[in-house]
Coordinates of C-alpha atoms and ligand atoms in Angstrom, one line a residue:
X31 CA 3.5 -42.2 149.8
X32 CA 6.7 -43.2 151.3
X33 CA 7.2 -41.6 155.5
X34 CA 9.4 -38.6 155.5
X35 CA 13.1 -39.4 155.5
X36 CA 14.6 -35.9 154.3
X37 CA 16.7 -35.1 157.5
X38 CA 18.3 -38.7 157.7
X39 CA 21.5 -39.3 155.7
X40 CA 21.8 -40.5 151.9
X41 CA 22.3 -43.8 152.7
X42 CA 20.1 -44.6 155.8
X43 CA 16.7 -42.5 154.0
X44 CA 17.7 -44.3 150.9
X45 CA 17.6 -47.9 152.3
X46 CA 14.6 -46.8 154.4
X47 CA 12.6 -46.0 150.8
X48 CA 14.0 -49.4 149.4
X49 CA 13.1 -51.0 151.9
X50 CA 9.6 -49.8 152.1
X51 CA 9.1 -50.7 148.3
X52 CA 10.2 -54.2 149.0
X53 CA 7.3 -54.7 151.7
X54 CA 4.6 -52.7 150.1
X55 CA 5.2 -54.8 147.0
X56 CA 6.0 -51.6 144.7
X57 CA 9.8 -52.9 144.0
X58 CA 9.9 -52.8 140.2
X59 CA 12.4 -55.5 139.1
X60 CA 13.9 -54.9 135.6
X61 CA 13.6 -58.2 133.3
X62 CA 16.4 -59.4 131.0
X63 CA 15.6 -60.2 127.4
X64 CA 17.7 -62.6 125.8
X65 CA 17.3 -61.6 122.0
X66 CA 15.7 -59.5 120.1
X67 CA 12.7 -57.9 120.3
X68 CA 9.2 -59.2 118.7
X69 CA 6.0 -60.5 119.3
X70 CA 7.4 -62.8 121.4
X71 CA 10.6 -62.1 123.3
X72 CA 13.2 -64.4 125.4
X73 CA 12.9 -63.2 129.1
X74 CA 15.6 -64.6 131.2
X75 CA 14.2 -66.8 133.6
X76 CA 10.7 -67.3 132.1
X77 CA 11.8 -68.3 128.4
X78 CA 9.7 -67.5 125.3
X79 CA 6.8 -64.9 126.0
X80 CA 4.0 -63.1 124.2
X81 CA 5.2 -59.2 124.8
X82 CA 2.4 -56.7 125.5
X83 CA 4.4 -54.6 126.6
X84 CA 6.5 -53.1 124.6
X85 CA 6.2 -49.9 122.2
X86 CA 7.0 -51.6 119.2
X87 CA 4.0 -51.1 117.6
X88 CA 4.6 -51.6 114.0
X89 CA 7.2 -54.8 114.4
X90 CA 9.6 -52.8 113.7
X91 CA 12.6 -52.5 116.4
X92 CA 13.4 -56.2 114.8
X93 CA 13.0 -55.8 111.1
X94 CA 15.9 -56.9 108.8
X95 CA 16.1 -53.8 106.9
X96 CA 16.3 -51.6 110.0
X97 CA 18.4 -53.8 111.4
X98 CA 20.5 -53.9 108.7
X99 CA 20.2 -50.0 108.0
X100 CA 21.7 -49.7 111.5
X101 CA 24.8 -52.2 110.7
X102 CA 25.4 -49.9 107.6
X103 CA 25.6 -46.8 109.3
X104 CA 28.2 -48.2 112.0
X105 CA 30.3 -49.3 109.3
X106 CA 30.1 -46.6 107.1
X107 CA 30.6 -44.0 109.7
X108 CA 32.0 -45.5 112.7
X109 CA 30.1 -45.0 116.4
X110 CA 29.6 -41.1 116.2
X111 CA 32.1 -38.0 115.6
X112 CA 33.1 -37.7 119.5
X113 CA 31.5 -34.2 119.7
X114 CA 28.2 -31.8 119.7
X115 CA 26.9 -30.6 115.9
X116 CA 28.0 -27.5 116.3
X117 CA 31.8 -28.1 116.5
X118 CA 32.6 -31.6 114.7
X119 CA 29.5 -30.9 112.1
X120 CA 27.1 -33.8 111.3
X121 CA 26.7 -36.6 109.1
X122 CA 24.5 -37.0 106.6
X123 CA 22.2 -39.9 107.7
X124 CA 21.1 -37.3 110.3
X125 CA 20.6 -34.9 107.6
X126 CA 18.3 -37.1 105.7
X127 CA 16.7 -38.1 108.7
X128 CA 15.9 -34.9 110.3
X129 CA 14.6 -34.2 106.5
X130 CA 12.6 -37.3 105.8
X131 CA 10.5 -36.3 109.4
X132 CA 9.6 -33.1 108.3
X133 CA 8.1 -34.7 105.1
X134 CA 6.3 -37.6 107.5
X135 CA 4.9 -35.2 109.6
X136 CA 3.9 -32.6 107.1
X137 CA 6.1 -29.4 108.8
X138 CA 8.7 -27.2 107.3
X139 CA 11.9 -28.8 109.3
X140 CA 12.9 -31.1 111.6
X141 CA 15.7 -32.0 114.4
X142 CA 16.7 -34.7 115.7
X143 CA 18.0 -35.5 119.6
X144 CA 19.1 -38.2 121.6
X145 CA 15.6 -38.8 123.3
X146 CA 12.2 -37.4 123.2
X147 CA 12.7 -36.4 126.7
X148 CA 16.1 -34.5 125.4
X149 CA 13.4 -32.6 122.7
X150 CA 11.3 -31.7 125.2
X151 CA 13.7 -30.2 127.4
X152 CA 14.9 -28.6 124.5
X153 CA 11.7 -26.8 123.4
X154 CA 10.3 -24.8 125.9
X155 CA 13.0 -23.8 127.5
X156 CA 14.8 -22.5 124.3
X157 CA 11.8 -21.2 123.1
X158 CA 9.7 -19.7 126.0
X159 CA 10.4 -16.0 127.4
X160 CA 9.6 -14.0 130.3
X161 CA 5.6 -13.2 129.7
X162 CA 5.0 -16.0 128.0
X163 CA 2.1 -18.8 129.6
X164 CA 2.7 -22.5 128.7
X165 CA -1.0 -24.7 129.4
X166 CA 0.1 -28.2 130.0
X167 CA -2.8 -30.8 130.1
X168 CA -2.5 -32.1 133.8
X169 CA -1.8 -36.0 132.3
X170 CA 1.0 -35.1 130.1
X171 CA 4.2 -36.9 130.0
X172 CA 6.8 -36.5 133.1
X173 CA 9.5 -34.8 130.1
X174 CA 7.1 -32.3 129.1
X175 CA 5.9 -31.5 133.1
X176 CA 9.4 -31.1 133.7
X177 CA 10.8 -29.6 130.7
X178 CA 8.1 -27.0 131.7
X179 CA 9.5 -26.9 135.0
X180 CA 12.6 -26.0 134.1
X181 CA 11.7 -23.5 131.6
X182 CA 10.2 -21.5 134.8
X183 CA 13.6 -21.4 136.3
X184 CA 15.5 -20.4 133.2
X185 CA 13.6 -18.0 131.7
X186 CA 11.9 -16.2 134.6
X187 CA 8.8 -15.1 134.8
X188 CA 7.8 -17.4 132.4
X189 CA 4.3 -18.5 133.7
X190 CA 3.0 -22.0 133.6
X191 CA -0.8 -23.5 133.6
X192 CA -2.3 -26.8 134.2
X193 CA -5.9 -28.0 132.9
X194 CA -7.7 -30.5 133.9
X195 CA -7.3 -33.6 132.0
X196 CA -9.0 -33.8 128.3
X197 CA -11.1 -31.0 129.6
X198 CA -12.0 -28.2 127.3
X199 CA -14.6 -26.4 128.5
X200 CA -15.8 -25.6 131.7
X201 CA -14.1 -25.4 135.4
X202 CA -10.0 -25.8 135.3
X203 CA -10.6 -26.4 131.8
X204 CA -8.0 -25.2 128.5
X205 CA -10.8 -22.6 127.5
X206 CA -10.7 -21.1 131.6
X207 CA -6.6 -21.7 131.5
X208 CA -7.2 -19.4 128.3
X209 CA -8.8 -17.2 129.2
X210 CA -6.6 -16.5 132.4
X211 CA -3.7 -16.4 129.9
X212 CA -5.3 -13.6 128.0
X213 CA -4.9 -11.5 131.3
X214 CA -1.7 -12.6 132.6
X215 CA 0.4 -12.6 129.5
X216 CA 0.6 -8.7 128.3
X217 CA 1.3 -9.9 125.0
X218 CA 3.5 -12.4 125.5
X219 CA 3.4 -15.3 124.0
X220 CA 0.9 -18.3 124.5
X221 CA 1.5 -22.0 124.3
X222 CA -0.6 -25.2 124.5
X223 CA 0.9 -28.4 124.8
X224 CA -0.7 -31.5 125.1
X225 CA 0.2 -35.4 124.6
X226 CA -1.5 -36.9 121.0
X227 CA -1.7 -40.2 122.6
X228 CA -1.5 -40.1 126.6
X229 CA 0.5 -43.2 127.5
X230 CA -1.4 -44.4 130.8
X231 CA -4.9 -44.0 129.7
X232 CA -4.2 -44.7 125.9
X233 CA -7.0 -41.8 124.8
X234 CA -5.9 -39.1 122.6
X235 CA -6.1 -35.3 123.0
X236 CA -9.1 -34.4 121.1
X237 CA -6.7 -31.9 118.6
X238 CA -9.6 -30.6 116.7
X239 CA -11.5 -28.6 119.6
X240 CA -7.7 -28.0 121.0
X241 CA -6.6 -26.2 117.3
X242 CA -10.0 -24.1 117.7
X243 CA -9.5 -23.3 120.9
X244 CA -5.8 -22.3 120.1
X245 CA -6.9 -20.1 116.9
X246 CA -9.3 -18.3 119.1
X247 CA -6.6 -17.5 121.9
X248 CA -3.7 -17.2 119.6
X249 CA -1.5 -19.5 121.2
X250 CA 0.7 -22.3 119.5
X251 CA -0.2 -25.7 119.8
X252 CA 2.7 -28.3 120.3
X253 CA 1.9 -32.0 120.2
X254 CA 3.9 -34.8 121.9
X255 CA 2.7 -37.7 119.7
X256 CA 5.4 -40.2 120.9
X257 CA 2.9 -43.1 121.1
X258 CA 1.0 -41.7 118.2
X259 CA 3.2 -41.6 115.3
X260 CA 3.3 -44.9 113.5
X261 CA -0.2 -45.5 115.1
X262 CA -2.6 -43.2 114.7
X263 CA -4.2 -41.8 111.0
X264 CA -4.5 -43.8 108.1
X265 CA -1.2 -43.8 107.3
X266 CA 0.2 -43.8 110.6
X267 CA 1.8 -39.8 110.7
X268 CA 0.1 -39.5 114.1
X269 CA -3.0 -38.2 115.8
X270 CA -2.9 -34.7 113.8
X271 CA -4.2 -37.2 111.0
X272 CA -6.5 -38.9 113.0
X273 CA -8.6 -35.2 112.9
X274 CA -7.6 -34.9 109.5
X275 CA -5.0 -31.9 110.8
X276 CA -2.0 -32.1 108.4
X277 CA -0.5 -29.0 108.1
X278 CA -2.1 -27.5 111.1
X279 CA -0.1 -28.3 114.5
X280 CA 2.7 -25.6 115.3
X281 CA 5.6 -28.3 116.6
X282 CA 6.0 -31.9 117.5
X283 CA 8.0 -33.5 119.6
X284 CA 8.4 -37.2 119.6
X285 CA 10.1 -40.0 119.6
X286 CA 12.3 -42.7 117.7
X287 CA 12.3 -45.3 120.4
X288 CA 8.8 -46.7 120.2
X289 CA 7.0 -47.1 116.7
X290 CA 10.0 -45.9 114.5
X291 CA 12.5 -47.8 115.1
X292 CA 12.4 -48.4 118.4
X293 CA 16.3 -48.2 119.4
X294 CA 16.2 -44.8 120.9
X295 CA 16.2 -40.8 119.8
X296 CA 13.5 -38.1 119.6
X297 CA 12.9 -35.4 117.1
X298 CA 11.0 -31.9 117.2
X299 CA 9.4 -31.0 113.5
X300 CA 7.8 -27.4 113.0
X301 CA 8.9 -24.5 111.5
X302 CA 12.0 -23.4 110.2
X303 CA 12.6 -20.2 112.7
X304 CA 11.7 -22.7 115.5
X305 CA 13.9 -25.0 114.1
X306 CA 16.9 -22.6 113.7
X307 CA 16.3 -21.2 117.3
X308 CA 16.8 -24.4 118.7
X309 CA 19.6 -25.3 117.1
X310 CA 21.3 -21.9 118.0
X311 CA 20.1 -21.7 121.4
X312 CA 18.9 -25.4 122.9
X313 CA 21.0 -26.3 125.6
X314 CA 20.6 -30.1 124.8
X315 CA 21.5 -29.3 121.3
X316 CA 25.1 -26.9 122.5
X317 CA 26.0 -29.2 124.8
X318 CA 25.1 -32.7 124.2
X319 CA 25.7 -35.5 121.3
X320 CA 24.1 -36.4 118.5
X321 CA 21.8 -39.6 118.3
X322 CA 24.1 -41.8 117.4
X323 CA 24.6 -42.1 113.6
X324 CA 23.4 -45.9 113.6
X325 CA 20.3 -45.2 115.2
X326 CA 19.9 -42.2 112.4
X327 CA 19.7 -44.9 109.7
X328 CA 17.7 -47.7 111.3
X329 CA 15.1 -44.9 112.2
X330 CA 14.9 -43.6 108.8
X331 CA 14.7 -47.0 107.4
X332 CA 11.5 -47.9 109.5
X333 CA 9.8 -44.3 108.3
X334 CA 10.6 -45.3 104.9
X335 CA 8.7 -49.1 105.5
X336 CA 5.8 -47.1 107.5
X337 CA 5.3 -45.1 104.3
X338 CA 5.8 -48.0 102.1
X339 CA 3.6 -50.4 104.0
X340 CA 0.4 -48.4 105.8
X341 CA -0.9 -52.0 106.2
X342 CA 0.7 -52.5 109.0
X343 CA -0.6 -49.5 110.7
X344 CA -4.4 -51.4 109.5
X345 CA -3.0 -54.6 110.9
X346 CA -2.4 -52.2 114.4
X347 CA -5.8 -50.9 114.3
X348 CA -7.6 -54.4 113.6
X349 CA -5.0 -56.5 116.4
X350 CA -6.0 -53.8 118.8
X351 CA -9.9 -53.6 118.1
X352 CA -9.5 -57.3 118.6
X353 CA -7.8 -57.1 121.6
X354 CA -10.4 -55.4 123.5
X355 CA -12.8 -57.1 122.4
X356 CA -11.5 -60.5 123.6
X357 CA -10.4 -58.6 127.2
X358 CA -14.0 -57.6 127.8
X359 CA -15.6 -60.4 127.1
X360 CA -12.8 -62.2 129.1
X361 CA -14.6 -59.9 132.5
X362 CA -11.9 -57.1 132.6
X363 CA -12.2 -53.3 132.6
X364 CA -10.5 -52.0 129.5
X365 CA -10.3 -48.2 128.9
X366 CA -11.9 -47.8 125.1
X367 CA -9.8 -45.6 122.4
X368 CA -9.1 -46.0 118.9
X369 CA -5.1 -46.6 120.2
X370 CA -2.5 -49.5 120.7
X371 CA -2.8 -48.7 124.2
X372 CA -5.2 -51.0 126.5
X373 CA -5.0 -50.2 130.2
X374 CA -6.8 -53.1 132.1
X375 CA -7.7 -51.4 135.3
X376 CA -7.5 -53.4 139.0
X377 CA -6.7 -49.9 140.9
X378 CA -4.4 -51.5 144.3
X379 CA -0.5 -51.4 142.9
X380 CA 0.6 -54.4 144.8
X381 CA -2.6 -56.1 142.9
X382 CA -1.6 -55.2 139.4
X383 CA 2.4 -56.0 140.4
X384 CA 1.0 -59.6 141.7
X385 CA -0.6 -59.9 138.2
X386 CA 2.1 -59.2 136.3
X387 CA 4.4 -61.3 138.0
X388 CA 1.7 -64.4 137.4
X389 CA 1.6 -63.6 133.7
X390 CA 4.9 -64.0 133.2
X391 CA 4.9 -67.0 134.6
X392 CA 1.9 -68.5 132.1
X393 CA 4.3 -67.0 128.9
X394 CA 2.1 -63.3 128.9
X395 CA 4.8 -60.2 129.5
X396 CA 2.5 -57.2 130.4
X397 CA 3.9 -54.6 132.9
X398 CA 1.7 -53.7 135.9
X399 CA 1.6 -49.6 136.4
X400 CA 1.2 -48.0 140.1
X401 CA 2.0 -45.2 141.7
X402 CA 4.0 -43.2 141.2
X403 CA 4.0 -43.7 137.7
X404 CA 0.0 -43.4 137.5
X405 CA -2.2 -42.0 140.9
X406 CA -2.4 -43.5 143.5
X407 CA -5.9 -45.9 143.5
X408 CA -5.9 -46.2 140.0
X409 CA -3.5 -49.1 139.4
X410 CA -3.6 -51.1 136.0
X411 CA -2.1 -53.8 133.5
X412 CA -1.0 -51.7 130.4
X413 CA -1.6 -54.2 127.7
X414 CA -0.1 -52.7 124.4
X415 CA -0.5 -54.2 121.1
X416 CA 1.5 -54.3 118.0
X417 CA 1.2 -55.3 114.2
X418 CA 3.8 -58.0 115.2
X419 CA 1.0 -59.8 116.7
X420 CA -1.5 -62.3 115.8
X421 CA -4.8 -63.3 116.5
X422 CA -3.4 -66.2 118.6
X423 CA -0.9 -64.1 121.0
X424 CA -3.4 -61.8 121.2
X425 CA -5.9 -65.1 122.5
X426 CA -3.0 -66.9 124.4
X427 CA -2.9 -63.0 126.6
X428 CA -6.7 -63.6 126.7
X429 CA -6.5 -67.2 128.0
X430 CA -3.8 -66.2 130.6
X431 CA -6.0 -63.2 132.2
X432 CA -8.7 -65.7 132.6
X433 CA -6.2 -67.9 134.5
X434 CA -5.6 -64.9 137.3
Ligands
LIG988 C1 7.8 -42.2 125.7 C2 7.6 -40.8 125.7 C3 8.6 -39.9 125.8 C4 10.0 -40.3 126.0 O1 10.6 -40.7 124.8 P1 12.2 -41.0 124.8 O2 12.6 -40.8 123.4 O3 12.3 -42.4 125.3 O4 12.8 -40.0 125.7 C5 8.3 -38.5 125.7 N1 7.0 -38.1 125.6 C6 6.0 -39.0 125.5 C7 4.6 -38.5 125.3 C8 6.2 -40.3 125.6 O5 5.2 -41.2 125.5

């Protein structure tokens, strides 16, 4: 934790934080990529590199028909209409979109915004009230933990919860947030909202036990699957397929800017009145653009290969079953799941910084996490894999780790 600089000017705290970064070896410095990216990417200043760390899960964010999709859409309609939906209207690549996500997803309707983050802050603020409880697991997404947050100060005496990682029963659990609930609502509404995929850990919310629980309480279940559509199920709709749930989680949120696409945007996919609510009432919908018309098309493009091609989302599942493999046997602690995600755990910050930095020099782009993006203590290399890959980046990441 950085000393307490809150009573010193902007500039002095601010250059005493820097500062600090720099010598604890926390200073994150942002890479360059020269081209597109792949399974291999351009970094400036290392050249061509193996990237395992990027979201792009299903090769998509590089893929000639997205790309070209994208090219369409600027040509056809120009950068954007200049204006919110509700004044200067839409245009009809969003309307296909927003329709083509219900239909992936398996809900009634569907709404696109700028960023996931911008959906989430749109959700439960719009579509909380006074009395209501919102139970957040405690490793959910920084959008969600502070969409929630500002829900509490716009609608207030909204009430918020926070259970215990993945836990279900038992102390601090979502059963004992429950069960509180039950008491402090008065009839207001209940809602559970969890991650599909958690993005640190790369374990899924177990959304079987979490729709029970949520039948027995009454309370609506919202999913961010952001890392899980494209990935998870059979044919990649997310981890609601995984259980074999289609048809049976409230509302999504999630996002455009990892497996779909990968350029940017974020949609929320539910019911109609949900829908229509936020459209009437969300402050990031009133108030803020649309996702740019461009992105619209190259996102809809890359659902439309997802659904054509569910290999890829096979080729995912086997490249990342392999991956873990090979890291274990190369000596390292990887968390096991059935995701993309494989955190390689060496718990000091500076440690997994100093890694990182050595793998890009051996041609291997992973990104070390530390605090304050993960606890303090538990420090890691977030390996991620995609169906760009093959067996051979996936063994010349292997033959780097051994290097360190
Ligand atoms: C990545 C991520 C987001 C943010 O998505 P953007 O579209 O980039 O804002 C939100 N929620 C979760 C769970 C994520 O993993």
């Amino acid at each position: 934790m950085p000393t307490t600089t809150a009573a010193l000017p902007f500039d002095l705290r601010t250059d005493a934080v820097l500062a600090q970064l720099h010598s604890g070896g926390q200073y994150k410095h942002l890479r360059t990529i020269d081209g597109p990216m792949d399974a291999t990417v351009n970094v400036r200043g290392y050249g061509e590199c193996a990237c395992f760390c990027s979201n792009n899960y299903l090769g998509l964010a590089n893929h000639p028909e997205v790309v070209e999709a994208g090219l369409r859409g600027l040509r056809d309609f120009g950068a954007g209409t200049a204006s919110v939906r509700f004044i200067c209207g839409s245009f009809g690549p969003h309307e296909v979109l927003e329709q083509s996500i219900a239909r992936y997803m398996g809900t009634e309707s569907g709404y696109t915004f700028v960023s996931c983050w911008n959906a989430n802050e749109a959700v439960f603020p719009t579509l909380c009230e006074p009395g209501d409880v919102v139970i957040s697991d405690e490793l959910n997404h920084a959008s969600i933990i502070d969409a929630i947050r500002l829900a509490t100060v716009i609608k207030k005496g909204l009430n918020k919860s926070v259970y215990k990682h993945n836990a279900l029963t038992g102390p601090n659990s979502l059963e004992a947030r429950l069960e509180e609930a039950a008491a402090l609502t008065g009839g207001g509404q209940v809602w559970v909202v969890t991650d599909g995929v958690f993005s640190m850990e790369g374990d899924i919310a177990d959304l079987a036990a979490i729709r029970a629980l949520c039948d027995r309480f009454n309370a609506i279940l919202v999913v961010d699957d952001s890392h899980g559509h494209g990935v998870m199920g059979r044919t990649g709709r997310g981890t609601h397929e995984h259980f074999d749930l289609l048809g049976k989680v409230d509302l999504f949120t999630g996002t455009l800017g990892k497996a779909l696409g990968g350029a940017a945007g974020g949609f929320v996919a539910g019911p109609k009145r949900a829908i229509d609510l936020l459209v009437q009432r969300g402050r990031p919908t009133l108030f803020s653009n649309a996702l740019p018309v461009s992105v619209a098309c190259s996102a809809n493009k890359a659902i439309e290969i997802l659904v054509r091609e569910p290999q890829r989302v096979q080729k995912l599942r086997d490249n990342s079953a392999y991956a873990r493999t090979q890291i274990r046997s190369a000596g390292f602690e990887v968390l096991e799941s059935p995701t993309a995600i494989c955190p390689i755990i060496v718990h000091d910050t500076a440690r997994a910084i100093a890694m990182s930095k050595r793998l890009l020099e051996l041609g291997v782009f992973v990104i070390g996490f530390g605090y304050p993006v993960v606890p303090e203590g538990h420090a890691r290399l977030r390996v991620q894999i995609s169906a760009a890959h093959e067996k051979s980046h996936i063994d010349q990441l292997v033959a780097a780790l051994k290097k360190l």
